């Protein structure tokens, strides 16, 4: 019940295309869903996050779509650029102080020019 | 604002030794958590500290411990190192209040290699 399942494991997208990464969770107590971006040799950087009271959140080229009934959420990267090539992690937590982030296994995105 | 800093960035230790890793959170952030990242297991929660008290603990053996100081800086210690402890150890800080309650900002990590 604590798992967050992420797919696909790897993704190759052409420059200018849309990258889509999906995550599914089981624990209905989760109410905070962030996405992190990690470059080699760096720590994960918080990209965008959503709470279940909204179905979509957009920041620049990055959009989170959230489906509470299906217990799924996804990251869309519009107009993907070579600089977006990185590993992306979805995560979930109860959104309260002191609770752990439960991470998906990650998606390695390569944007070809 | 300066980000989360972790020292050292790289460390090589021998099986059976112990190691201490250090983390300085973002100024004003009150809680610090630690995560282990490995290719096989991904990112796993170790523990979280707030006001010098451990508030939550993950499923790791007692060889893994930590503490937080009054200035919010934190250390984690791993005793009797095993080969499987080789990993990137990440520290994350959180404002721990208001809209930032759940936000975690990660440092660059300490790469520990156990030989």
Tab-separated table of C-alpha atoms in Angstrom:
chain	number	residue	atom	x	y	z
A	1	UNK	CA	0.000	0.000	0.000
A	2	UNK	CA	3.024	2.206	0.322
A	3	UNK	CA	4.185	1.741	-3.268
A	4	UNK	CA	4.289	4.280	-6.050
A	5	UNK	CA	4.566	2.656	-9.479
A	6	UNK	CA	6.159	4.689	-12.249
A	7	UNK	CA	6.281	4.068	-15.983
A	8	UNK	CA	7.927	3.948	-18.398
A	9	UNK	CA	11.406	3.148	-17.109
A	10	UNK	CA	12.956	5.012	-20.033
A	11	UNK	CA	11.666	7.352	-22.694
A	12	UNK	CA	13.105	8.792	-25.884
A	13	UNK	CA	11.394	11.853	-27.314
A	14	UNK	CA	12.242	14.086	-30.227
A	15	UNK	CA	12.989	17.738	-29.609
A	16	UNK	CA	9.730	19.656	-29.558
A	17	UNK	CA	7.667	16.617	-28.677
A	18	UNK	CA	5.622	15.857	-25.564
A	19	UNK	CA	7.087	13.653	-22.850
A	20	UNK	CA	4.585	11.809	-20.657
A	21	UNK	CA	5.464	9.930	-17.483
A	22	UNK	CA	2.846	8.114	-15.450
A	23	UNK	CA	2.568	7.143	-11.790
A	24	UNK	CA	0.052	5.169	-9.789
A	25	UNK	CA	-0.361	4.912	-6.044
A	26	UNK	CA	-2.367	2.736	-3.700
A	27	UNK	CA	-2.518	4.560	-0.386
A	28	UNK	CA	-5.553	6.857	-0.391
A	29	UNK	CA	-4.056	8.748	2.546
A	30	UNK	CA	-1.483	10.296	0.222
A	31	UNK	CA	-2.322	13.917	-0.477
A	32	UNK	CA	0.868	15.484	-1.803
A	33	UNK	CA	2.361	14.445	-5.122
A	34	UNK	CA	5.638	16.067	-6.228
A	35	UNK	CA	7.814	15.433	-9.244
A	36	UNK	CA	11.582	15.639	-9.048
A	37	UNK	CA	14.183	16.045	-11.792
A	38	UNK	CA	17.659	14.639	-11.302
A	39	UNK	CA	20.732	15.196	-13.445
A	40	UNK	CA	23.789	12.918	-13.153
A	41	UNK	CA	25.883	13.806	-10.133
A	42	UNK	CA	23.187	16.045	-8.656
A	43	UNK	CA	20.474	15.673	-6.061
A	44	UNK	CA	16.804	15.554	-7.079
A	45	UNK	CA	15.315	19.012	-7.705
A	46	UNK	CA	11.670	19.716	-6.935
A	47	UNK	CA	9.986	20.425	-10.270
A	48	UNK	CA	6.282	20.738	-9.590
A	49	UNK	CA	3.800	19.345	-7.075
A	50	UNK	CA	0.049	18.888	-6.782
A	51	UNK	CA	-2.510	18.188	-4.110
A	52	UNK	CA	-5.656	16.126	-4.846
A	53	UNK	CA	-8.049	19.073	-4.647
A	54	UNK	CA	-7.087	20.050	-8.213
A	55	UNK	CA	-6.964	17.907	-11.348
A	56	UNK	CA	-4.219	19.778	-13.144
A	57	UNK	CA	-1.354	22.128	-12.380
A	58	UNK	CA	0.828	23.838	-14.930
A	59	UNK	CA	4.163	25.556	-14.496
A	60	UNK	CA	5.772	26.652	-17.726
A	61	UNK	CA	6.243	23.624	-19.964
A	62	UNK	CA	5.533	21.191	-17.115
A	63	UNK	CA	2.009	20.007	-16.278
A	64	UNK	CA	0.793	17.526	-13.673
A	65	UNK	CA	-2.498	15.777	-14.392
A	66	UNK	CA	-4.155	14.110	-11.409
A	67	UNK	CA	-6.923	11.493	-11.411
A	68	UNK	CA	-8.025	10.875	-7.855
A	69	UNK	CA	-10.550	8.132	-8.635
A	70	UNK	CA	-7.977	6.159	-10.629
A	71	UNK	CA	-5.205	6.947	-8.120
A	72	UNK	CA	-2.954	8.053	-10.947
A	73	UNK	CA	-0.997	11.147	-11.805
A	74	UNK	CA	1.233	12.071	-14.682
A	75	UNK	CA	3.851	14.580	-15.753
A	76	UNK	CA	3.641	16.141	-19.196
A	77	UNK	CA	6.635	18.016	-20.571
A	78	UNK	CA	5.577	20.125	-23.537
A	79	UNK	CA	8.025	21.168	-26.262
A	80	UNK	CA	10.675	18.845	-24.827
A	81	UNK	CA	14.255	20.112	-25.134
A	82	UNK	CA	17.634	18.334	-24.982
A	83	UNK	CA	18.228	20.127	-21.670
A	84	UNK	CA	15.257	18.215	-20.243
A	85	UNK	CA	17.220	14.954	-20.586
A	86	UNK	CA	17.359	13.706	-16.996
A	87	UNK	CA	15.814	11.170	-14.643
A	88	UNK	CA	12.357	12.052	-13.354
A	89	UNK	CA	10.887	10.726	-10.134
A	90	UNK	CA	7.317	10.925	-8.983
A	91	UNK	CA	6.639	10.737	-5.268
A	92	UNK	CA	3.778	10.765	-2.812
A	93	UNK	CA	3.327	11.523	0.839
A	94	UNK	CA	0.652	12.277	3.353
A	95	UNK	CA	1.565	15.923	3.119
A	96	UNK	CA	1.881	16.324	6.846
A	97	UNK	CA	4.883	17.283	8.858
A	98	UNK	CA	7.276	14.442	9.381
A	99	UNK	CA	5.941	12.058	6.749
A	100	UNK	CA	8.244	10.344	4.288
A	101	UNK	CA	8.222	10.795	0.549
A	102	UNK	CA	7.570	7.491	-1.217
A	103	UNK	CA	9.305	7.580	-4.585
A	104	UNK	CA	8.685	5.836	-7.866
A	105	UNK	CA	11.618	4.025	-9.473
A	106	UNK	CA	12.319	6.835	-11.918
A	107	UNK	CA	12.111	7.461	-15.657
A	108	UNK	CA	15.182	8.263	-17.709
A	109	UNK	CA	14.212	10.771	-20.384
A	110	UNK	CA	16.361	11.384	-23.442
A	111	UNK	CA	15.377	14.190	-25.767
A	112	UNK	CA	17.035	13.844	-29.150
A	113	UNK	CA	17.872	16.862	-31.237
B	1	UNK	CA	19.295	31.626	-0.392
B	2	UNK	CA	21.950	28.980	-0.388
B	3	UNK	CA	20.717	25.454	-1.002
B	4	UNK	CA	21.178	22.350	1.064
B	5	UNK	CA	24.852	21.562	1.518
B	6	UNK	CA	26.289	18.142	2.238
B	7	UNK	CA	29.798	17.159	3.208
B	8	UNK	CA	31.790	15.328	2.188
B	9	UNK	CA	30.666	14.857	-1.400
B	10	UNK	CA	32.579	11.615	-1.867
B	11	UNK	CA	33.771	9.036	0.598
B	12	UNK	CA	35.468	5.666	0.340
B	13	UNK	CA	35.389	3.397	3.372
B	14	UNK	CA	36.240	-0.208	4.169
B	15	UNK	CA	33.795	-2.821	5.399
B	16	UNK	CA	33.428	-2.716	9.172
B	17	UNK	CA	34.309	0.954	9.481
B	18	UNK	CA	31.878	3.673	10.445
B	19	UNK	CA	31.092	6.925	8.681
B	20	UNK	CA	29.510	10.268	9.542
B	21	UNK	CA	27.848	12.447	6.924
B	22	UNK	CA	26.883	16.067	7.454
B	23	UNK	CA	24.036	18.213	6.158
B	24	UNK	CA	23.268	21.915	6.468
B	25	UNK	CA	19.671	22.761	5.548
B	26	UNK	CA	18.429	25.839	3.728
B	27	UNK	CA	18.454	28.809	6.078
B	28	UNK	CA	15.165	28.975	7.976
B	29	UNK	CA	14.195	25.371	7.277
B	30	UNK	CA	13.438	23.480	10.432
B	31	UNK	CA	13.349	19.854	9.437
B	32	UNK	CA	15.916	17.609	7.827
B	33	UNK	CA	15.365	14.181	6.346
B	34	UNK	CA	17.758	11.626	4.904
B	35	UNK	CA	17.303	9.300	1.946
B	36	UNK	CA	19.421	6.530	0.464
B	37	UNK	CA	19.573	6.228	-3.317
B	38	UNK	CA	20.774	3.042	-5.022
B	39	UNK	CA	20.266	1.765	-8.581
B	40	UNK	CA	18.403	-1.295	-7.318
B	41	UNK	CA	16.183	0.120	-4.585
B	42	UNK	CA	15.807	3.699	-5.766
B	43	UNK	CA	15.197	6.432	-3.220
B	44	UNK	CA	14.397	5.174	0.248
B	45	UNK	CA	13.588	7.148	3.374
B	46	UNK	CA	15.974	6.792	6.306
B	47	UNK	CA	14.754	9.244	8.947
B	48	UNK	CA	13.571	12.775	9.615
B	49	UNK	CA	14.498	15.243	12.333
B	50	UNK	CA	12.726	18.322	13.641
B	51	UNK	CA	13.845	20.433	16.579
B	52	UNK	CA	16.608	17.957	17.403
B	53	UNK	CA	14.095	15.090	17.687
B	54	UNK	CA	13.675	12.142	15.352
B	55	UNK	CA	10.133	12.441	14.099
B	56	UNK	CA	9.995	9.508	11.701
B	57	UNK	CA	12.148	6.539	10.788
B	58	UNK	CA	12.286	4.296	7.747
B	59	UNK	CA	12.908	0.589	7.554
B	60	UNK	CA	16.674	0.489	7.978
B	61	UNK	CA	18.768	-1.405	10.540
B	62	UNK	CA	19.943	0.220	13.725
B	63	UNK	CA	23.408	0.697	12.204
B	64	UNK	CA	21.932	3.788	10.609
B	65	UNK	CA	21.441	6.659	13.004
B	66	UNK	CA	21.246	10.399	12.923
B	67	UNK	CA	20.903	13.518	14.946
B	68	UNK	CA	20.020	17.165	14.556
B	69	UNK	CA	21.636	20.078	16.260
B	70	UNK	CA	20.064	23.264	17.615
B	71	UNK	CA	21.019	25.147	14.434
B	72	UNK	CA	19.081	22.534	12.377
B	73	UNK	CA	22.266	21.019	10.942
B	74	UNK	CA	22.111	17.256	10.861
B	75	UNK	CA	24.466	14.316	10.777
B	76	UNK	CA	23.887	10.702	9.944
B	77	UNK	CA	26.090	7.864	11.029
B	78	UNK	CA	26.471	4.383	9.642
B	79	UNK	CA	28.350	1.907	11.788
B	80	UNK	CA	29.892	-1.424	10.796
B	81	UNK	CA	29.708	-0.642	7.097
B	82	UNK	CA	28.647	-3.331	4.659
B	83	UNK	CA	29.213	-3.463	0.901
B	84	UNK	CA	25.478	-2.927	0.393
B	85	UNK	CA	25.693	0.449	2.103
B	86	UNK	CA	27.370	1.869	-0.999
B	87	UNK	CA	24.934	4.501	-2.179
B	88	UNK	CA	24.217	8.164	-2.666
B	89	UNK	CA	23.010	9.591	0.635
B	90	UNK	CA	20.737	12.556	0.187
B	91	UNK	CA	19.716	15.127	2.730
B	92	UNK	CA	16.533	17.136	2.252
B	93	UNK	CA	15.333	20.157	4.153
B	94	UNK	CA	11.802	21.427	4.551
B	95	UNK	CA	10.262	24.706	5.677
B	96	UNK	CA	7.868	22.465	7.614
B	97	UNK	CA	5.120	25.050	7.842
B	98	UNK	CA	2.281	26.520	5.804
B	99	UNK	CA	2.342	25.793	2.095
B	100	UNK	CA	5.827	24.405	2.475
B	101	UNK	CA	4.839	21.776	4.989
B	102	UNK	CA	5.427	18.838	2.670
B	103	UNK	CA	8.090	20.326	0.406
B	104	UNK	CA	11.494	18.678	0.447
B	105	UNK	CA	14.556	20.297	-1.094
B	106	UNK	CA	17.453	17.953	-1.673
B	107	UNK	CA	21.178	18.532	-1.440
B	108	UNK	CA	23.723	17.156	-3.932
B	109	UNK	CA	24.305	14.062	-1.844
B	110	UNK	CA	27.309	12.209	-0.465
B	111	UNK	CA	28.518	9.337	-2.615
B	112	UNK	CA	29.641	6.567	-0.236
B	113	UNK	CA	31.618	3.653	-1.596
B	114	UNK	CA	32.307	0.712	0.710
B	115	UNK	CA	35.131	-1.625	-0.351
